[in-house]
């Protein structure tokens, strides 16, 4: 079945460092891809998404490009801030017959940014 | 309401007991989802409602788990004969329709079975 694999955490970076969190997927169809973020004490929030190959999702300085050839959707940010400390989840949904709420998540990557 | 509301925020119950977890979706959202998140894992899909009907319940782990949404708004996840392995955070999400719209998550109910 469909699945998502993301890099294990935790990841600890200094403020203004470059961030990459790797995410690869396995899917039989043509999934939509998502990054969700969970800040301490808060619920899951959609960070960005891409619905077809070569699309780039971006939000709050974060970017991810849907790469069908490598089945990847890596999350990047050029300069992280302390406020980016959170758990990041990569997810997919099957576009055909599914919905953007019927999601398959990775295990999550905890990011800690030190001042 | 302003967001998806889940009650209670925390629930401790004894093994073998019955529990109900409630989800109030965003007003007007027809799609509602339940997920379970175990410690150190990502959320796992349980069930999806479109209106009053369960459109996909393939994620329910066994027949001890059941969910209803009788009026197409509030949903209740019901767990019978709870086991320690049921301990997890149960998340609810809602969206305005099935395709190409964001799902908004509640903060979850942390269930602990002792």
Short mmCIF file of C-alpha atoms in Angstrom, two decimals:
data_model
loop_
_atom_site.label_atom_id
_atom_site.label_comp_id
_atom_site.label_asym_id
_atom_site.label_seq_id
_atom_site.Cartn_x
_atom_site.Cartn_y
_atom_site.Cartn_z
CA UNK A 1 0.00 0.00 0.00
CA UNK A 2 0.89 3.66 -0.07
CA UNK A 3 3.47 4.85 2.46
CA UNK A 4 5.61 7.81 3.48
CA UNK A 5 9.15 7.66 4.85
CA UNK A 6 10.78 10.70 6.38
CA UNK A 7 14.12 11.21 8.01
CA UNK A 8 14.42 10.33 11.65
CA UNK A 9 14.85 13.06 14.16
CA UNK A 10 15.44 14.87 16.27
CA UNK A 11 17.17 17.54 14.24
CA UNK A 12 18.93 20.32 16.12
CA UNK A 13 20.10 23.42 14.29
CA UNK A 14 21.38 26.86 15.15
CA UNK A 15 19.33 29.89 14.18
CA UNK A 16 19.85 30.93 10.52
CA UNK A 17 21.06 27.47 9.52
CA UNK A 18 19.79 25.71 6.39
CA UNK A 19 17.17 23.04 6.92
CA UNK A 20 16.41 19.94 4.89
CA UNK A 21 14.02 17.23 6.04
CA UNK A 22 13.91 14.34 3.60
CA UNK A 23 10.65 12.67 2.61
CA UNK A 24 10.06 9.89 0.10
CA UNK A 25 6.83 8.16 -0.76
CA UNK A 26 5.42 5.02 -2.30
CA UNK A 27 2.10 5.28 -4.09
CA UNK A 28 0.32 3.39 -6.83
CA UNK A 29 -1.58 6.41 -8.14
CA UNK A 30 -0.87 10.12 -8.43
CA UNK A 31 -0.91 11.40 -4.88
CA UNK A 32 -1.01 14.91 -3.55
CA UNK A 33 1.83 15.62 -1.12
CA UNK A 34 1.79 17.68 2.05
CA UNK A 35 3.90 18.94 4.89
CA UNK A 36 2.11 19.44 8.19
CA UNK A 37 3.61 21.11 11.25
CA UNK A 38 2.77 20.65 14.92
CA UNK A 39 4.00 23.44 17.17
CA UNK A 40 4.29 22.69 20.89
CA UNK A 41 0.84 22.55 22.48
CA UNK A 42 -0.98 23.07 19.19
CA UNK A 43 -2.82 20.94 16.64
CA UNK A 44 -1.53 19.83 13.25
CA UNK A 45 -1.45 22.64 10.70
CA UNK A 46 -0.96 22.42 6.96
CA UNK A 47 2.37 24.03 6.08
CA UNK A 48 2.43 23.52 2.31
CA UNK A 49 1.26 21.17 -0.39
CA UNK A 50 1.79 20.13 -4.01
CA UNK A 51 -0.78 18.32 -6.10
CA UNK A 52 1.16 17.25 -9.18
CA UNK A 53 4.67 16.46 -10.35
CA UNK A 54 7.12 19.39 -10.45
CA UNK A 55 4.81 21.59 -8.39
CA UNK A 56 6.54 23.57 -5.66
CA UNK A 57 4.71 24.26 -2.44
CA UNK A 58 5.88 27.17 -0.32
CA UNK A 59 4.85 28.94 2.88
CA UNK A 60 6.59 30.87 5.68
CA UNK A 61 9.95 30.51 3.92
CA UNK A 62 9.61 26.72 3.63
CA UNK A 63 9.62 25.03 0.23
CA UNK A 64 9.16 21.53 -1.12
CA UNK A 65 9.11 20.29 -4.73
CA UNK A 66 7.11 17.27 -5.87
CA UNK A 67 9.66 15.03 -7.63
CA UNK A 68 7.96 12.11 -9.33
CA UNK A 69 11.20 10.68 -10.73
CA UNK A 70 12.69 10.30 -7.24
CA UNK A 71 9.32 9.95 -5.43
CA UNK A 72 10.42 12.68 -3.04
CA UNK A 73 9.06 15.81 -1.39
CA UNK A 74 11.93 17.18 0.71
CA UNK A 75 11.24 20.16 2.96
CA UNK A 76 13.76 23.03 2.90
CA UNK A 77 14.22 26.40 4.51
CA UNK A 78 17.17 28.66 3.92
CA UNK A 79 17.38 30.23 7.37
CA UNK A 80 15.54 28.70 10.31
CA UNK A 81 14.34 30.61 13.35
CA UNK A 82 13.76 29.55 16.92
CA UNK A 83 10.03 29.82 16.23
CA UNK A 84 10.32 27.03 13.64
CA UNK A 85 10.92 24.51 16.43
CA UNK A 86 8.15 21.95 15.96
CA UNK A 87 7.41 18.46 14.68
CA UNK A 88 7.11 18.22 10.90
CA UNK A 89 5.07 15.52 9.17
CA UNK A 90 5.20 14.57 5.52
CA UNK A 91 1.93 13.13 4.18
CA UNK A 92 0.21 12.01 1.02
CA UNK A 93 -3.32 11.53 -0.19
CA UNK A 94 -4.49 9.59 -3.17
CA UNK A 95 -6.03 12.09 -5.59
CA UNK A 96 -8.27 9.55 -7.24
CA UNK A 97 -11.22 8.70 -5.06
CA UNK A 98 -9.61 10.09 -1.98
CA UNK A 99 -9.64 13.44 -0.27
CA UNK A 100 -7.16 15.83 1.23
CA UNK A 101 -8.27 14.69 4.66
CA UNK A 102 -7.63 11.00 4.01
CA UNK A 103 -3.92 11.17 4.60
CA UNK A 104 -1.02 8.80 5.08
CA UNK A 105 1.60 10.36 7.37
CA UNK A 106 5.24 9.78 7.99
CA UNK A 107 6.47 9.34 11.55
CA UNK A 108 7.39 12.98 11.99
CA UNK A 109 10.68 14.81 12.46
CA UNK A 110 11.24 16.93 15.54
CA UNK A 111 13.17 20.12 14.82
CA UNK A 112 14.78 22.16 17.56
CA UNK A 113 16.35 25.49 16.67
CA UNK A 114 18.80 27.01 19.17
CA UNK A 115 19.45 30.76 19.40
CA UNK B 1 -16.92 27.45 15.83
CA UNK B 2 -13.60 28.92 14.92
CA UNK B 3 -11.82 25.61 14.71
CA UNK B 4 -12.21 21.90 15.24
CA UNK B 5 -12.99 21.24 18.88
CA UNK B 6 -12.33 17.92 20.61
CA UNK B 7 -13.47 16.94 24.06
CA UNK B 8 -12.23 15.90 26.47
CA UNK B 9 -8.64 17.00 25.97
CA UNK B 10 -7.49 14.21 28.26
CA UNK B 11 -9.17 10.99 29.30
CA UNK B 12 -7.88 8.35 31.69
CA UNK B 13 -9.85 5.14 31.85
CA UNK B 14 -9.43 1.67 33.27
CA UNK B 15 -8.82 -1.32 31.06
CA UNK B 16 -12.10 -2.85 29.95
CA UNK B 17 -14.14 0.34 30.23
CA UNK B 18 -16.10 2.09 27.48
CA UNK B 19 -15.13 5.58 26.31
CA UNK B 20 -16.58 8.20 24.00
CA UNK B 21 -14.55 10.93 22.36
CA UNK B 22 -16.29 13.91 20.82
CA UNK B 23 -15.43 16.05 17.80
CA UNK B 24 -17.08 19.33 16.83
CA UNK B 25 -16.00 20.16 13.28
CA UNK B 26 -15.80 23.60 11.74
CA UNK B 27 -19.32 24.80 10.98
CA UNK B 28 -20.42 23.83 7.49
CA UNK B 29 -17.69 21.24 6.92
CA UNK B 30 -19.22 18.12 5.43
CA UNK B 31 -16.15 15.91 5.61
CA UNK B 32 -14.88 14.65 8.97
CA UNK B 33 -11.92 12.37 9.73
CA UNK B 34 -10.65 10.52 12.78
CA UNK B 35 -6.99 9.62 13.24
CA UNK B 36 -5.01 7.92 15.98
CA UNK B 37 -1.48 9.02 16.85
CA UNK B 38 0.62 6.74 19.00
CA UNK B 39 3.71 8.02 20.75
CA UNK B 40 6.53 8.71 18.30
CA UNK B 41 4.39 7.93 15.28
CA UNK B 42 2.50 9.91 12.68
CA UNK B 43 -1.29 10.00 12.72
CA UNK B 44 -3.00 6.90 11.34
CA UNK B 45 -6.32 7.17 9.53
CA UNK B 46 -9.30 5.55 11.23
CA UNK B 47 -12.52 6.65 9.54
CA UNK B 48 -13.91 9.28 7.19
CA UNK B 49 -17.45 10.68 7.15
CA UNK B 50 -19.09 12.54 4.32
CA UNK B 51 -22.19 14.01 5.88
CA UNK B 52 -23.83 11.45 8.13
CA UNK B 53 -22.41 8.36 6.48
CA UNK B 54 -19.07 6.65 6.97
CA UNK B 55 -17.54 6.79 3.50
CA UNK B 56 -14.42 4.88 4.51
CA UNK B 57 -13.94 3.00 7.78
CA UNK B 58 -11.03 0.88 6.60
CA UNK B 59 -8.71 2.22 9.29
CA UNK B 60 -10.73 1.09 12.30
CA UNK B 61 -8.50 -1.53 13.94
CA UNK B 62 -11.23 -3.90 15.13
CA UNK B 63 -14.89 -4.06 16.07
CA UNK B 64 -14.29 -2.45 19.47
CA UNK B 65 -14.02 0.86 17.62
CA UNK B 66 -17.08 2.59 16.23
CA UNK B 67 -17.89 6.15 15.19
CA UNK B 68 -21.11 7.99 14.46
CA UNK B 69 -22.13 11.34 13.03
CA UNK B 70 -25.93 11.24 13.24
CA UNK B 71 -26.70 14.79 12.14
CA UNK B 72 -23.76 15.39 9.86
CA UNK B 73 -21.99 17.67 12.30
CA UNK B 74 -20.69 16.43 15.67
CA UNK B 75 -19.04 13.03 15.64
CA UNK B 76 -18.38 10.59 18.45
CA UNK B 77 -15.68 7.93 18.42
CA UNK B 78 -16.64 5.05 20.68
CA UNK B 79 -14.23 2.46 22.04
CA UNK B 80 -15.54 -0.60 23.86
CA UNK B 81 -13.59 -2.82 26.26
CA UNK B 82 -10.57 -0.54 26.15
CA UNK B 83 -7.10 -2.05 26.16
CA UNK B 84 -3.78 -0.52 27.19
CA UNK B 85 -2.75 -0.56 23.53
CA UNK B 86 -5.56 1.89 22.76
CA UNK B 87 -3.63 4.60 24.61
CA UNK B 88 -2.90 7.33 22.07
CA UNK B 89 -3.91 10.79 20.95
CA UNK B 90 -7.10 10.68 18.90
CA UNK B 91 -7.28 13.44 16.32
CA UNK B 92 -10.26 14.77 14.44
CA UNK B 93 -10.13 16.83 11.26
CA UNK B 94 -12.73 18.41 9.02
CA UNK B 95 -12.83 19.91 5.54
CA UNK B 96 -15.41 21.67 3.45
CA UNK B 97 -15.57 19.05 0.70
CA UNK B 98 -13.77 15.96 -0.44
CA UNK B 99 -11.29 17.19 -3.02
CA UNK B 100 -8.62 19.87 -3.11
CA UNK B 101 -9.47 21.49 0.18
CA UNK B 102 -7.41 21.58 3.32
CA UNK B 103 -8.32 19.46 6.29
CA UNK B 104 -8.20 21.32 9.62
CA UNK B 105 -7.19 19.35 12.70
CA UNK B 106 -8.30 19.63 16.29
CA UNK B 107 -5.84 19.44 19.17
CA UNK B 108 -6.80 15.90 19.94
CA UNK B 109 -7.91 13.83 22.90
CA UNK B 110 -5.15 12.07 24.80
CA UNK B 111 -6.54 8.70 25.91
CA UNK B 112 -4.69 6.76 28.57
CA UNK B 113 -5.87 3.27 29.46
CA UNK B 114 -4.52 2.07 32.81
#
